[in-house]
Amino acid sequence: MNTKVLPGSGESESKTNPLHLPSVDRLLADTALAQQADQIGRALVKRAVQQTLAQARESIARGGAAPTEAQLIGQAQRLAQQQTVSRLPKVINLTGTVIHTNLGRALLSEEAIASVVSAMRGYNALEFDIDSGGRGDRDDVIEDLICRLTGAEAATVVNNCAAAVLLALVALGARKEVIISRGEQIEIGGAFRMPDIMRAANCKLVEVGTTNRTHLRDYQEAISEKASLIVKAHRSNYAVTGFTAEVGDAELAALAKQAGIFYMVDLGSGALVDMSQWGLPREPLPSDALSKGADVVMFSGDKLLGGPQAGIIVGSRAAISRIKKHPLKRALRVSKLVLAALEATLRVYDSDHHIAERLPVLAMLSKQRDVIRAACERVAPMLARHAGDAFEMRIADCASQIGSGALPEERLPSAAVVLTPKSENRRNGALLNKTLASFRKLPTPVIGRISDDAIVFDCRCLSPADEQLLREQLQ
Ligand SMILES: *Cc1c(COP(=O)(O)O)cnc(C)c1O
């Protein structure tokens, strides 16, 4: 290490410092640390030096040997470097789940990325009417597009679908009764529970029917003077099968209309186009519920839609204008970056031109098994080498998930690199976990899963760019 001997060190140092550790300033004067400070900032390096000295003092107090100055400098350098590493690192998703909430959900189209970059760099007409030079409304950026794509009269956008549900409940149902089937008291990952949201929105929850069966007469009997809304929540992350009954949108919309109240549908995922054109199961469209008479329908921007995190609310002019006027709308509104990404994503749908190639979510969901298998074959040797000799590698058919509650029962035919512990290591959970963790410790972490006592890397979500990164760090 490049340790300078400074005047005033030695004797006087040991007197002022009973633990015989060098001072912060003395360590900061070291050439290597000074160079690092020039690169990443003196404050970070200083904090790392202070942490290093504190750790050393603790270790000495526990009876450990005093570290040398070179050791202290090395440790401070490492700590300082660690502080420059993002806590939101890019990862390579080999879980097979396309809309993975824990890994950031939808990847954006190139159009959306370019639009966000441009919105970050310069001013834009977020709430400015270019024609008149007067004030505009940020919903104007996307309202026409959304209406055209869903057939709605009006639309607005908030931070996410949970916010959309909350805002609609507050604006349309606060202090009134809100009717919902017992079969739809949903909980979505991340502590979004319908009864809790209703309470937060100050709505009085009126549950009707039973867990497996709810009939029109259940809703009819529940409607009182105090009713304001009938709510339907899409069962996005579970299925009710067997002896079941639920009431359709058309009947509920008609009932609400007759009673002079609103009918609201929380779709959750909500695709804008019929997914069956790519061989995927059909997810309900907002236009389905609207054409059957729903007053308000909400869905996520970053699930099947393939855009940024957002909650899109569509519906009748009467319902949407009440929602827009509520003060909470201001608190839940989206940023210009989200609007930029959402507008560009919606324009892809509006063009109806190569949608499945331009939107990564649709591209990955519609990827055929033979294409995924070919990717598995290209990366399998690298993955096997990194896992080491304790594993046998094979490429096998598997099924991937859409994710984020969309089409919960559906699995997509896929292929994976499967690493199975050799017979002498079988039933060794620790080995599986340790090896999976070693993939997460790579410079760009690789995320797989454990299934049936094997490590499974499903290559559905492996983009050409990610494959290149994988190659660079594993070869
Ligand atoms: C996912 C989902 C939500 C929440 O959407 P976010 O955009 O994640 O806030 C609400 N309702 C349903 C039915 C969902 O599936």
Coordinates of N, CA and C and ligand atoms in Angstrom, one line a residue, residues 101 105 159-165 186 188-189 192 194 233-237 266-269 298-303 309-311 404-406, ligand 1:
T101 N -43.4 -9.3 -10.6 CA -43.5 -8.1 -9.8 C -42.2 -7.8 -9.1
R105 N -41.7 -6.1 -13.2 CA -42.8 -6.3 -14.2 C -42.4 -6.0 -15.6
N159 N -51.2 6.5 -10.3 CA -50.0 5.8 -10.0 C -49.9 4.3 -10.3
N160 N -51.0 3.6 -10.0 CA -51.1 2.1 -10.2 C -52.5 1.7 -10.1
C161 N -52.8 0.4 -10.3 CA -54.2 0.0 -10.3 C -54.8 0.0 -8.9
A162 N -53.9 -0.2 -7.9 CA -54.4 -0.1 -6.5 C -54.8 1.3 -6.2
A163 N -54.1 2.3 -6.7 CA -54.5 3.7 -6.5 C -55.8 4.0 -7.3
A164 N -55.9 3.4 -8.4 CA -57.1 3.6 -9.3 C -58.3 3.1 -8.5
V165 N -58.2 1.9 -7.9 CA -59.3 1.4 -7.1 C -59.7 2.3 -5.9
I186 N -60.7 -10.0 -2.8 CA -59.4 -10.5 -3.2 C -58.2 -9.9 -2.4
I188 N -54.2 -9.2 -3.4 CA -53.1 -9.3 -4.4 C -51.8 -9.1 -3.7
G189 N -50.8 -9.7 -4.2 CA -49.5 -9.6 -3.5 C -49.2 -8.2 -3.1
F192 N -52.3 -5.7 -0.9 CA -53.5 -5.0 -1.5 C -54.7 -5.9 -1.2
M194 N -58.9 -6.1 -0.9 CA -60.1 -5.3 -1.2 C -60.8 -4.8 0.0
A233 N -64.4 -7.5 -8.8 CA -63.0 -7.6 -8.9 C -62.6 -8.8 -9.7
H234 N -61.8 -8.6 -10.6 CA -61.3 -9.8 -11.4 C -60.5 -10.7 -10.6
R235 N -60.7 -12.0 -10.6 CA -59.9 -12.9 -9.8 C -58.6 -13.1 -10.5
S236 N -57.7 -12.3 -10.3 CA -56.5 -12.3 -11.1 C -55.5 -13.4 -10.6
N237 N -55.4 -13.7 -9.4 CA -54.3 -14.6 -9.0 C -54.9 -15.9 -8.4
D266 N -62.8 -3.9 -11.4 CA -61.4 -3.9 -11.2 C -60.8 -5.0 -12.0
L267 N -60.3 -4.7 -13.2 CA -59.8 -5.8 -14.0 C -58.4 -6.3 -13.7
G268 N -57.6 -5.5 -13.0 CA -56.2 -5.8 -12.7 C -55.3 -5.8 -13.9
S269 N -55.2 -7.0 -14.5 CA -54.3 -7.0 -15.7 C -54.8 -6.3 -16.9
M298 N -60.9 -0.3 -14.3 CA -59.5 0.0 -14.1 C -58.6 -1.1 -14.3
F299 N -57.4 -0.8 -14.8 CA -56.4 -1.9 -15.0 C -55.0 -1.3 -14.9
S300 N -54.0 -2.2 -14.8 CA -52.6 -1.8 -14.6 C -51.9 -1.5 -15.9
G301 N -51.0 -0.5 -15.8 CA -50.2 -0.2 -17.0 C -49.0 -1.1 -17.2
D302 N -48.5 -1.8 -16.1 CA -47.3 -2.6 -16.3 C -47.5 -4.1 -16.2
K303 N -48.8 -4.6 -16.4 CA -49.0 -6.0 -16.5 C -49.1 -6.3 -18.0
Q309 N -45.5 1.5 -14.8 CA -46.4 1.3 -13.7 C -47.5 2.5 -13.7
A310 N -48.7 2.1 -13.8 CA -49.8 3.1 -13.8 C -51.1 2.4 -13.6
G311 N -52.1 3.1 -13.2 CA -53.4 2.6 -13.1 C -54.3 3.4 -14.0
S404 N -47.8 -11.8 -12.2 CA -48.6 -10.7 -11.7 C -50.1 -11.0 -11.8
G405 N -50.5 -12.2 -11.5 CA -51.9 -12.5 -11.4 C -52.6 -12.6 -12.7
A406 N -51.9 -12.3 -13.8 CA -52.7 -12.4 -15.1 C -52.8 -13.9 -15.4
Ligands
LIG1 C1 -52.7 -6.4 -9.9 C2 -54.0 -6.0 -9.5 C3 -54.3 -4.8 -8.9 C4 -53.2 -3.9 -8.5 O1 -52.5 -3.4 -9.6 P1 -51.2 -2.5 -9.4 O2 -51.0 -1.8 -10.7 O3 -50.1 -3.5 -9.0 O4 -51.4 -1.5 -8.3 C5 -55.6 -4.5 -8.5 N1 -56.6 -5.4 -8.8 C6 -56.4 -6.5 -9.5 C7 -57.6 -7.4 -9.8 C8 -55.1 -6.9 -9.9 O5 -54.9 -8.0 -10.5

